[in-house]
Amino acid sequence: MKEQPSRGLARKAMAGGLSVGSTMLSEQREAIRHRRDSWRLDSSSRFPMIRLPGGYEIEKVADGLTYPTSVAWDDEGSMYVAEAGGAFLDEDDASARILLLEDGEVTEVVNLDDEIYPAISGMTWHDDAFYITHREEDLSGAVSKVTLDGERTPILGGIVDAKSDHQLNDIRVDSGGQMYVCSGIAGNSGFMDQVMIPFVQKAPDGHPTVAEDIVLRGVNIELPDFRDGESGTALTGAFVPFGTETEPGQVIEGRDKCGGSILAFDPQDAEATVEPLVWGLRNAVGIAWNERGEMFVAENGYDNAPGRPIVDNYDATYRVREGAWYGWPDFTANMDPVTSPKYQPTNSTIAQPYIDGERQPQELSFLIDHEASGLEQPDESLVAGLHEVNASPSKPDVAPSSWDEYAGQLFVPEYGDLSWTTNPLRDKPAGCRIAVIDTDGEGRQDVRAFVQNAKPGPASKQGRVGEGLERPYDVKFGPDGAMYIVDFGVQRINRARIAQGHLPVEWDRETGVVWRVTPTAY
């Protein structure tokens, strides 16, 4: 029996009310938790707006950096920081380079402006060289080996998903010399939608990819045709370039160089050995191992953005189980189906869906035929910890034994939200802190504050640039046992950039910082 229009409208209104209520309650809960944590933590003696546990102190190792993303140490213990050269595209006109940090001074040792397309997102040191993640000129994702004398050798390339707002991120090496890269998925939730306009115009072949063959339900959505020289509207399907329609039962073939994954390879022969360790993640940003060799991955979850908006309640840090599918784009951070009413958006930001040319209800539905694809709802035990939605957990690390009660625990930098771009419902800041998760227990663990500003949000939003955390992106423990935090710097939303064909986000140069946290007993 066909549903009466009044009942359909009522059902949508109820779903919208649930998602608005869920968002408001979540933000209020997190604001209360932040205040409670600030009371529990101590003020830094050097930076009073920063709170951290008693017995620890924070200091600046370097400031005035432009878009720093990573730190690494060579075999002699010398410390280096990578400046990305940009954030998403080359429009920022900044230098991609590697700097030596020594005695509070920074010295350029490698300049990659004529070698790579921005941005450097991940960097590690292995076998007398740096290994970095970046984009190539066609915007595809790549990994390069870079020696101290500036010689660059590409070792892996052609990651299609990087032709979007998500690129290759963290890069790490295990004790056996195997290399791992976090590969973000193209787009937000399955489609190359309006948020992808700058990328589609530069690289129209970009799209989400998968590790194993999947069968589609054939959902296409109607969007403005924003390709160069086009007008009107276009139908576009999931897992394909913008403007390409899909059919029910259509198979999307898996590939080794896929997005939404952790890729593993031998750095001596990366192209021949690369394969996905896990897949079905959204924007996998950073990985780390505890002392038992268990791997964890931090992921940036869904945005409540036009096209196929998903009002998720969380971002996540996961346990890594080889071969597992983590549910993107049909399951949320805590492994719920996105079709649940509490994840439905509140307005008409859902693009009109079609299947076989017929209009479908304007609500979230699955994109993958799970039964035909051999996929099941992911196991909740994969969740190590749930962060506030839009907190943007990034590149984590595990504390050494010298950190006493924190030894073996996972420290996760939360970059923070990009609202309104990522969530127009959000009116309170998320993230912009260092969180900690116990890796010893089974199941989901609490995500606790370790370093944060006294009030939520970056220091710049409080009129105190340079006095507190802004956008922490990378945490690494150095050879000296200290924690180092790479803080990307001041960011703001600028809607005027949309009319210029850019993403509506901009960053201030020379506001990046490397912080150092140590036990006061050092």
mmCIF file of N, CA, C and O in Angstrom, residues 377-470:
data_model
loop_
_atom_site.group_PDB
_atom_site.id
_atom_site.type_symbol
_atom_site.label_atom_id
_atom_site.label_comp_id
_atom_site.label_asym_id
_atom_site.label_seq_id
_atom_site.Cartn_x
_atom_site.Cartn_y
_atom_site.Cartn_z
ATOM 1 N N GLN A 377 27.006 -6.274 8.512
ATOM 2 C CA GLN A 377 27.179 -5.147 9.423
ATOM 3 C C GLN A 377 28.446 -5.343 10.244
ATOM 4 O O GLN A 377 28.658 -6.397 10.847
ATOM 5 N N PRO A 378 29.335 -4.347 10.283
ATOM 6 C CA PRO A 378 30.604 -4.510 11.005
ATOM 7 C C PRO A 378 30.396 -4.755 12.493
ATOM 8 O O PRO A 378 29.409 -4.317 13.087
ATOM 9 N N ASP A 379 31.353 -5.447 13.080
ATOM 10 C CA ASP A 379 31.310 -5.815 14.491
ATOM 11 C C ASP A 379 31.639 -4.599 15.354
ATOM 12 O O ASP A 379 32.654 -3.928 15.143
ATOM 13 N N GLU A 380 30.816 -4.327 16.357
ATOM 14 C CA GLU A 380 31.043 -3.190 17.242
ATOM 15 C C GLU A 380 32.351 -3.304 18.008
ATOM 16 O O GLU A 380 32.890 -2.294 18.487
ATOM 17 N N SER A 381 32.884 -4.510 18.154
ATOM 18 C CA SER A 381 34.134 -4.687 18.896
ATOM 19 C C SER A 381 35.322 -4.055 18.181
ATOM 20 O O SER A 381 36.408 -3.931 18.769
ATOM 21 N N LEU A 382 35.139 -3.646 16.921
ATOM 22 C CA LEU A 382 36.196 -2.924 16.208
ATOM 23 C C LEU A 382 36.406 -1.528 16.775
ATOM 24 O O LEU A 382 37.466 -0.923 16.594
ATOM 25 N N VAL A 383 35.416 -0.989 17.457
ATOM 26 C CA VAL A 383 35.480 0.379 17.974
ATOM 27 C C VAL A 383 36.341 0.404 19.237
ATOM 28 O O VAL A 383 35.998 -0.198 20.252
ATOM 29 N N ALA A 384 37.449 1.145 19.176
ATOM 30 C CA ALA A 384 38.305 1.323 20.354
ATOM 31 C C ALA A 384 37.854 2.502 21.189
ATOM 32 O O ALA A 384 37.959 2.491 22.418
ATOM 33 N N GLY A 385 37.354 3.545 20.524
ATOM 34 C CA GLY A 385 36.884 4.732 21.226
ATOM 35 C C GLY A 385 36.102 5.626 20.295
ATOM 36 O O GLY A 385 36.369 5.669 19.087
ATOM 37 N N LEU A 386 35.119 6.326 20.844
ATOM 38 C CA LEU A 386 34.286 7.236 20.059
ATOM 39 C C LEU A 386 34.542 8.672 20.501
ATOM 40 O O LEU A 386 34.401 9.013 21.677
ATOM 41 N N HIS A 387 34.905 9.505 19.528
ATOM 42 C CA HIS A 387 35.150 10.919 19.755
ATOM 43 C C HIS A 387 33.887 11.709 19.390
ATOM 44 O O HIS A 387 33.039 11.233 18.630
ATOM 45 N N GLU A 388 33.810 12.933 19.866
ATOM 46 C CA GLU A 388 32.695 13.787 19.470
ATOM 47 C C GLU A 388 32.699 13.927 17.956
ATOM 48 O O GLU A 388 33.765 14.054 17.327
ATOM 49 N N VAL A 389 31.533 13.916 17.330
ATOM 50 C CA VAL A 389 31.448 14.072 15.889
ATOM 51 C C VAL A 389 32.077 15.401 15.480
ATOM 52 O O VAL A 389 31.947 16.413 16.180
ATOM 53 N N ASN A 390 32.819 15.372 14.372
ATOM 54 C CA ASN A 390 33.562 16.519 13.838
ATOM 55 C C ASN A 390 34.817 16.841 14.631
ATOM 56 O O ASN A 390 35.507 17.825 14.338
ATOM 57 N N ALA A 391 35.151 16.022 15.659
ATOM 58 C CA ALA A 391 36.390 16.264 16.402
ATOM 59 C C ALA A 391 37.624 16.018 15.525
ATOM 60 O O ALA A 391 38.689 16.571 15.770
ATOM 61 N N SER A 392 37.484 15.183 14.521
ATOM 62 C CA SER A 392 38.546 14.893 13.552
ATOM 63 C C SER A 392 39.796 14.281 14.182
ATOM 64 O O SER A 392 40.889 14.863 14.137
ATOM 65 N N PRO A 393 39.681 13.087 14.787
ATOM 66 C CA PRO A 393 40.870 12.402 15.287
ATOM 67 C C PRO A 393 41.871 12.176 14.157
ATOM 68 O O PRO A 393 41.496 11.791 13.055
ATOM 69 N N SER A 394 43.144 12.426 14.450
ATOM 70 C CA SER A 394 44.143 12.450 13.388
ATOM 71 C C SER A 394 45.269 11.440 13.623
ATOM 72 O O SER A 394 44.993 10.269 13.774
ATOM 73 N N LYS A 395 46.525 11.875 13.698
ATOM 74 C CA LYS A 395 47.647 10.924 13.685
ATOM 75 C C LYS A 395 48.128 10.643 15.108
ATOM 76 O O LYS A 395 48.806 11.461 15.721
ATOM 77 N N PRO A 396 47.813 9.445 15.637
ATOM 78 C CA PRO A 396 48.077 9.125 17.045
ATOM 79 C C PRO A 396 49.430 8.453 17.268
ATOM 80 O O PRO A 396 50.133 8.076 16.329
ATOM 81 N N ASP A 397 49.754 8.263 18.537
ATOM 82 C CA ASP A 397 50.906 7.469 18.920
ATOM 83 C C ASP A 397 50.673 6.896 20.313
ATOM 84 O O ASP A 397 49.794 7.350 21.048
ATOM 85 N N VAL A 398 51.485 5.893 20.673
ATOM 86 C CA VAL A 398 51.352 5.199 21.951
ATOM 87 C C VAL A 398 52.495 5.618 22.874
ATOM 88 O O VAL A 398 53.659 5.687 22.458
ATOM 89 N N ALA A 399 52.160 5.904 24.136
ATOM 90 C CA ALA A 399 53.145 6.391 25.101
ATOM 91 C C ALA A 399 54.131 5.296 25.489
ATOM 92 O O ALA A 399 53.757 4.126 25.643
ATOM 93 N N PRO A 400 55.410 5.670 25.687
ATOM 94 C CA PRO A 400 56.423 4.697 26.106
ATOM 95 C C PRO A 400 56.289 4.351 27.583
ATOM 96 O O PRO A 400 55.513 4.964 28.322
ATOM 97 N N SER A 401 57.093 3.397 28.030
ATOM 98 C CA SER A 401 57.016 2.918 29.414
ATOM 99 C C SER A 401 57.364 4.001 30.427
ATOM 100 O O SER A 401 56.921 3.939 31.577
ATOM 101 N N SER A 402 58.127 5.005 30.022
ATOM 102 C CA SER A 402 58.524 6.076 30.945
ATOM 103 C C SER A 402 57.357 6.969 31.345
ATOM 104 O O SER A 402 57.507 7.805 32.241
ATOM 105 N N TRP A 403 56.204 6.771 30.709
ATOM 106 C CA TRP A 403 55.043 7.612 31.019
ATOM 107 C C TRP A 403 54.148 6.995 32.103
ATOM 108 O O TRP A 403 52.987 7.331 32.220
ATOM 109 N N ASP A 404 54.699 6.124 32.886
ATOM 110 C CA ASP A 404 54.056 5.594 34.089
ATOM 111 C C ASP A 404 52.616 5.154 33.823
ATOM 112 O O ASP A 404 52.389 4.250 33.050
ATOM 113 N N GLU A 405 51.645 5.800 34.465
ATOM 114 C CA GLU A 405 50.257 5.339 34.356
ATOM 115 C C GLU A 405 49.691 5.480 32.947
ATOM 116 O O GLU A 405 48.670 4.876 32.610
ATOM 117 N N TYR A 406 50.346 6.281 32.111
ATOM 118 C CA TYR A 406 49.891 6.437 30.726
ATOM 119 C C TYR A 406 50.642 5.532 29.757
ATOM 120 O O TYR A 406 50.352 5.539 28.551
ATOM 121 N N ALA A 407 51.592 4.770 30.240
ATOM 122 C CA ALA A 407 52.378 3.890 29.363
ATOM 123 C C ALA A 407 51.466 2.939 28.596
ATOM 124 O O ALA A 407 50.552 2.337 29.167
ATOM 125 N N GLY A 408 51.703 2.833 27.304
ATOM 126 C CA GLY A 408 50.920 1.927 26.469
ATOM 127 C C GLY A 408 49.578 2.464 26.034
ATOM 128 O O GLY A 408 48.852 1.785 25.293
ATOM 129 N N GLN A 409 49.226 3.674 26.470
ATOM 130 C CA GLN A 409 47.944 4.236 26.075
ATOM 131 C C GLN A 409 48.089 5.042 24.784
ATOM 132 O O GLN A 409 49.173 5.535 24.450
ATOM 133 N N LEU A 410 46.984 5.143 24.062
ATOM 134 C CA LEU A 410 46.969 5.763 22.736
ATOM 135 C C LEU A 410 46.587 7.232 22.865
ATOM 136 O O LEU A 410 45.504 7.550 23.368
ATOM 137 N N PHE A 411 47.462 8.107 22.384
ATOM 138 C CA PHE A 411 47.208 9.548 22.413
ATOM 139 C C PHE A 411 46.805 10.007 21.016
ATOM 140 O O PHE A 411 47.555 9.818 20.054
ATOM 141 N N VAL A 412 45.617 10.595 20.935
ATOM 142 C CA VAL A 412 45.013 10.927 19.643
ATOM 143 C C VAL A 412 44.800 12.436 19.534
ATOM 144 O O VAL A 412 44.025 13.014 20.309
ATOM 145 N N PRO A 413 45.470 13.104 18.592
ATOM 146 C CA PRO A 413 45.181 14.525 18.380
ATOM 147 C C PRO A 413 43.833 14.684 17.683
ATOM 148 O O PRO A 413 43.527 13.958 16.737
ATOM 149 N N GLU A 414 43.025 15.610 18.168
ATOM 150 C CA GLU A 414 41.742 15.923 17.534
ATOM 151 C C GLU A 414 41.874 17.287 16.861
ATOM 152 O O GLU A 414 41.945 18.327 17.519
ATOM 153 N N TYR A 415 41.911 17.263 15.541
ATOM 154 C CA TYR A 415 42.135 18.483 14.752
ATOM 155 C C TYR A 415 41.017 19.506 14.954
ATOM 156 O O TYR A 415 41.237 20.697 14.944
ATOM 157 N N GLY A 416 39.801 19.033 15.119
ATOM 158 C CA GLY A 416 38.669 19.925 15.336
ATOM 159 C C GLY A 416 37.762 20.046 14.125
ATOM 160 O O GLY A 416 38.055 19.547 13.039
ATOM 161 N N ASP A 417 36.646 20.726 14.323
ATOM 162 C CA ASP A 417 35.609 20.798 13.287
ATOM 163 C C ASP A 417 35.892 21.884 12.262
ATOM 164 O O ASP A 417 36.647 22.821 12.509
ATOM 165 N N LEU A 418 35.251 21.731 11.095
ATOM 166 C CA LEU A 418 35.307 22.730 10.028
ATOM 167 C C LEU A 418 33.905 23.267 9.759
ATOM 168 O O LEU A 418 33.505 23.500 8.628
ATOM 169 N N SER A 419 33.135 23.421 10.833
ATOM 170 C CA SER A 419 31.761 23.893 10.647
ATOM 171 C C SER A 419 31.792 25.366 10.214
ATOM 172 O O SER A 419 32.691 26.116 10.591
ATOM 173 N N TRP A 420 30.855 25.811 9.392
ATOM 174 C CA TRP A 420 29.648 25.115 9.014
ATOM 175 C C TRP A 420 29.796 24.131 7.858
ATOM 176 O O TRP A 420 28.839 23.413 7.501
ATOM 177 N N THR A 421 30.984 24.065 7.251
ATOM 178 C CA THR A 421 31.185 23.249 6.057
ATOM 179 C C THR A 421 30.845 21.789 6.309
ATOM 180 O O THR A 421 30.222 21.126 5.475
ATOM 181 N N THR A 422 31.263 21.272 7.470
ATOM 182 C CA THR A 422 31.065 19.855 7.752
ATOM 183 C C THR A 422 29.773 19.566 8.501
ATOM 184 O O THR A 422 29.330 18.421 8.533
ATOM 185 N N ASN A 423 29.188 20.599 9.108
ATOM 186 C CA ASN A 423 27.967 20.375 9.880
ATOM 187 C C ASN A 423 27.295 21.714 10.188
ATOM 188 O O ASN A 423 27.670 22.392 11.142
ATOM 189 N N PRO A 424 26.282 22.105 9.398
ATOM 190 C CA PRO A 424 25.623 23.392 9.637
ATOM 191 C C PRO A 424 24.837 23.433 10.940
ATOM 192 O O PRO A 424 24.467 24.523 11.399
ATOM 193 N N LEU A 425 24.570 22.279 11.550
ATOM 194 C CA LEU A 425 23.839 22.254 12.817
ATOM 195 C C LEU A 425 24.736 22.572 14.009
ATOM 196 O O LEU A 425 24.243 22.898 15.088
ATOM 197 N N ARG A 426 26.041 22.483 13.815
ATOM 198 C CA ARG A 426 26.955 22.642 14.954
ATOM 199 C C ARG A 426 27.104 24.115 15.326
ATOM 200 O O ARG A 426 27.379 24.958 14.478
ATOM 201 N N ASP A 427 26.957 24.411 16.617
ATOM 202 C CA ASP A 427 27.189 25.778 17.083
ATOM 203 C C ASP A 427 28.182 25.839 18.234
ATOM 204 O O ASP A 427 28.386 26.886 18.831
ATOM 205 N N LYS A 428 28.823 24.701 18.550
ATOM 206 C CA LYS A 428 29.868 24.664 19.567
ATOM 207 C C LYS A 428 31.080 23.935 18.982
ATOM 208 O O LYS A 428 30.937 22.974 18.240
ATOM 209 N N PRO A 429 32.300 24.403 19.310
ATOM 210 C CA PRO A 429 33.500 23.774 18.743
ATOM 211 C C PRO A 429 33.653 22.327 19.212
ATOM 212 O O PRO A 429 33.232 21.957 20.306
ATOM 213 N N ALA A 430 34.283 21.523 18.374
ATOM 214 C CA ALA A 430 34.627 20.148 18.722
ATOM 215 C C ALA A 430 36.121 19.952 18.523
ATOM 216 O O ALA A 430 36.739 20.591 17.668
ATOM 217 N N GLY A 431 36.710 19.062 19.296
ATOM 218 C CA GLY A 431 38.100 18.702 19.105
ATOM 219 C C GLY A 431 39.069 19.756 19.598
ATOM 220 O O GLY A 431 38.885 20.377 20.641
ATOM 221 N N CYS A 432 40.159 19.951 18.831
ATOM 222 C CA CYS A 432 41.225 20.914 19.168
ATOM 223 C C CYS A 432 41.877 20.553 20.501
ATOM 224 O O CYS A 432 42.095 21.412 21.366
ATOM 225 N N ARG A 433 42.193 19.281 20.674
ATOM 226 C CA ARG A 433 42.784 18.814 21.924
ATOM 227 C C ARG A 433 43.535 17.505 21.665
ATOM 228 O O ARG A 433 43.504 16.962 20.552
ATOM 229 N N ILE A 434 44.192 16.995 22.702
ATOM 230 C CA ILE A 434 44.801 15.671 22.664
ATOM 231 C C ILE A 434 43.987 14.773 23.590
ATOM 232 O O ILE A 434 43.824 15.074 24.777
ATOM 233 N N ALA A 435 43.470 13.690 23.038
ATOM 234 C CA ALA A 435 42.692 12.724 23.814
ATOM 235 C C ALA A 435 43.540 11.483 24.059
ATOM 236 O O ALA A 435 44.550 11.237 23.383
ATOM 237 N N VAL A 436 43.124 10.680 25.028
ATOM 238 C CA VAL A 436 43.854 9.453 25.347
ATOM 239 C C VAL A 436 42.868 8.300 25.509
ATOM 240 O O VAL A 436 41.768 8.483 26.046
ATOM 241 N N ILE A 437 43.261 7.122 25.002
ATOM 242 C CA ILE A 437 42.423 5.920 25.035
ATOM 243 C C ILE A 437 43.255 4.762 25.574
ATOM 244 O O ILE A 437 44.382 4.526 25.128
ATOM 245 N N ASP A 438 42.697 4.022 26.508
ATOM 246 C CA ASP A 438 43.353 2.830 27.056
ATOM 247 C C ASP A 438 43.308 1.718 26.005
ATOM 248 O O ASP A 438 42.246 1.409 25.465
ATOM 249 N N THR A 439 44.446 1.118 25.707
ATOM 250 C CA THR A 439 44.484 0.055 24.699
ATOM 251 C C THR A 439 44.490 -1.346 25.301
ATOM 252 O O THR A 439 44.547 -2.339 24.571
ATOM 253 N N ASP A 440 44.434 -1.442 26.626
ATOM 254 C CA ASP A 440 44.511 -2.756 27.271
ATOM 255 C C ASP A 440 43.181 -3.508 27.272
ATOM 256 O O ASP A 440 43.149 -4.726 27.164
ATOM 257 N N GLY A 441 42.075 -2.773 27.435
ATOM 258 C CA GLY A 441 40.787 -3.419 27.591
ATOM 259 C C GLY A 441 40.191 -3.903 26.284
ATOM 260 O O GLY A 441 40.645 -3.559 25.193
ATOM 261 N N GLU A 442 39.151 -4.705 26.403
ATOM 262 C CA GLU A 442 38.386 -5.160 25.243
ATOM 263 C C GLU A 442 37.204 -4.217 25.040
ATOM 264 O O GLU A 442 36.731 -3.555 25.974
ATOM 265 N N GLY A 443 36.705 -4.186 23.824
ATOM 266 C CA GLY A 443 35.537 -3.361 23.543
ATOM 267 C C GLY A 443 35.862 -1.881 23.550
ATOM 268 O O GLY A 443 37.009 -1.452 23.599
ATOM 269 N N ARG A 444 34.816 -1.075 23.495
ATOM 270 C CA ARG A 444 34.977 0.379 23.416
ATOM 271 C C ARG A 444 35.464 0.937 24.743
ATOM 272 O O ARG A 444 34.929 0.612 25.807
ATOM 273 N N GLN A 445 36.475 1.812 24.684
ATOM 274 C CA GLN A 445 37.050 2.447 25.861
ATOM 275 C C GLN A 445 36.673 3.935 25.878
ATOM 276 O O GLN A 445 36.330 4.527 24.852
ATOM 277 N N ASP A 446 36.759 4.537 27.054
ATOM 278 C CA ASP A 446 36.493 5.968 27.168
ATOM 279 C C ASP A 446 37.565 6.761 26.430
ATOM 280 O O ASP A 446 38.748 6.406 26.433
ATOM 281 N N VAL A 447 37.129 7.854 25.808
ATOM 282 C CA VAL A 447 38.042 8.821 25.200
ATOM 283 C C VAL A 447 38.155 9.983 26.184
ATOM 284 O O VAL A 447 37.196 10.707 26.413
ATOM 285 N N ARG A 448 39.347 10.146 26.779
ATOM 286 C CA ARG A 448 39.530 11.113 27.853
ATOM 287 C C ARG A 448 40.421 12.263 27.409
ATOM 288 O O ARG A 448 41.294 12.097 26.560
ATOM 289 N N ALA A 449 40.196 13.422 28.014
ATOM 290 C CA ALA A 449 41.023 14.587 27.702
ATOM 291 C C ALA A 449 42.387 14.450 28.359
ATOM 292 O O ALA A 449 42.496 14.062 29.520
ATOM 293 N N PHE A 450 43.447 14.808 27.615
ATOM 294 C CA PHE A 450 44.788 14.863 28.189
ATOM 295 C C PHE A 450 45.349 16.291 28.112
ATOM 296 O O PHE A 450 45.835 16.817 29.102
ATOM 297 N N VAL A 451 45.311 16.900 26.945
ATOM 298 C CA VAL A 451 45.690 18.312 26.804
ATOM 299 C C VAL A 451 44.559 19.020 26.073
ATOM 300 O O VAL A 451 44.124 18.570 25.007
ATOM 301 N N GLN A 452 44.084 20.118 26.639
ATOM 302 C CA GLN A 452 43.034 20.901 25.987
ATOM 303 C C GLN A 452 43.094 22.339 26.479
ATOM 304 O O GLN A 452 43.689 22.637 27.511
ATOM 305 N N ASN A 453 42.468 23.224 25.713
ATOM 306 C CA ASN A 453 42.300 24.591 26.186
ATOM 307 C C ASN A 453 41.224 24.621 27.264
ATOM 308 O O ASN A 453 40.325 23.765 27.286
ATOM 309 N N ALA A 454 41.301 25.604 28.155
ATOM 310 C CA ALA A 454 40.341 25.675 29.253
ATOM 311 C C ALA A 454 38.912 25.749 28.737
ATOM 312 O O ALA A 454 38.005 25.127 29.288
ATOM 313 N N LYS A 455 38.709 26.491 27.663
ATOM 314 C CA LYS A 455 37.406 26.562 27.011
ATOM 315 C C LYS A 455 37.461 25.814 25.692
ATOM 316 O O LYS A 455 38.531 25.717 25.079
ATOM 317 N N PRO A 456 36.323 25.293 25.205
ATOM 318 C CA PRO A 456 36.335 24.532 23.949
ATOM 319 C C PRO A 456 36.782 25.382 22.766
ATOM 320 O O PRO A 456 36.552 26.590 22.727
ATOM 321 N N GLY A 457 37.412 24.736 21.819
ATOM 322 C CA GLY A 457 37.777 25.397 20.583
ATOM 323 C C GLY A 457 39.200 25.903 20.557
ATOM 324 O O GLY A 457 39.906 25.914 21.575
ATOM 325 N N PRO A 458 39.674 26.327 19.368
ATOM 326 C CA PRO A 458 41.053 26.791 19.211
ATOM 327 C C PRO A 458 41.288 28.128 19.916
ATOM 328 O O PRO A 458 40.360 28.909 20.135
ATOM 329 N N ALA A 459 42.546 28.379 20.250
ATOM 330 C CA ALA A 459 42.898 29.606 20.962
ATOM 331 C C ALA A 459 42.522 30.851 20.172
ATOM 332 O O ALA A 459 42.114 31.867 20.752
ATOM 333 N N SER A 460 42.639 30.786 18.842
ATOM 334 C CA SER A 460 42.348 31.966 18.015
ATOM 335 C C SER A 460 40.889 32.380 18.121
ATOM 336 O O SER A 460 40.570 33.575 18.039
ATOM 337 N N LYS A 461 39.984 31.405 18.287
ATOM 338 C CA LYS A 461 38.565 31.736 18.427
ATOM 339 C C LYS A 461 38.292 32.432 19.759
ATOM 340 O O LYS A 461 37.234 33.021 19.952
ATOM 341 N N GLN A 462 39.247 32.370 20.668
ATOM 342 C CA GLN A 462 39.117 33.004 21.968
ATOM 343 C C GLN A 462 39.972 34.263 22.058
ATOM 344 O O GLN A 462 40.192 34.819 23.141
ATOM 345 N N GLY A 463 40.485 34.705 20.877
ATOM 346 C CA GLY A 463 41.281 35.923 20.840
ATOM 347 C C GLY A 463 42.658 35.783 21.448
ATOM 348 O O GLY A 463 43.258 36.780 21.859
ATOM 349 N N ARG A 464 43.213 34.560 21.463
ATOM 350 C CA ARG A 464 44.488 34.320 22.149
ATOM 351 C C ARG A 464 45.410 33.465 21.273
ATOM 352 O O ARG A 464 45.886 32.422 21.692
ATOM 353 N N VAL A 465 45.655 33.934 20.047
ATOM 354 C CA VAL A 465 46.518 33.205 19.125
ATOM 355 C C VAL A 465 47.900 32.993 19.752
ATOM 356 O O VAL A 465 48.495 33.917 20.302
ATOM 357 N N GLY A 466 48.383 31.772 19.675
ATOM 358 C CA GLY A 466 49.710 31.457 20.176
ATOM 359 C C GLY A 466 49.769 31.103 21.646
ATOM 360 O O GLY A 466 50.816 30.669 22.143
ATOM 361 N N GLU A 467 48.647 31.257 22.353
ATOM 362 C CA GLU A 467 48.641 30.973 23.789
ATOM 363 C C GLU A 467 48.086 29.594 24.119
ATOM 364 O O GLU A 467 48.149 29.163 25.282
ATOM 365 N N GLY A 468 47.506 28.918 23.135
ATOM 366 C CA GLY A 468 46.926 27.603 23.364
ATOM 367 C C GLY A 468 46.899 26.794 22.090
ATOM 368 O O GLY A 468 47.448 27.187 21.051
ATOM 369 N N LEU A 469 46.253 25.636 22.152
ATOM 370 C CA LEU A 469 46.160 24.754 21.001
ATOM 371 C C LEU A 469 45.264 25.347 19.918
ATOM 372 O O LEU A 469 44.260 25.997 20.201
ATOM 373 N N GLU A 470 45.633 25.086 18.660
ATOM 374 C CA GLU A 470 44.811 25.479 17.511
ATOM 375 C C GLU A 470 44.245 24.236 16.828
ATOM 376 O O GLU A 470 43.109 23.863 17.027
#
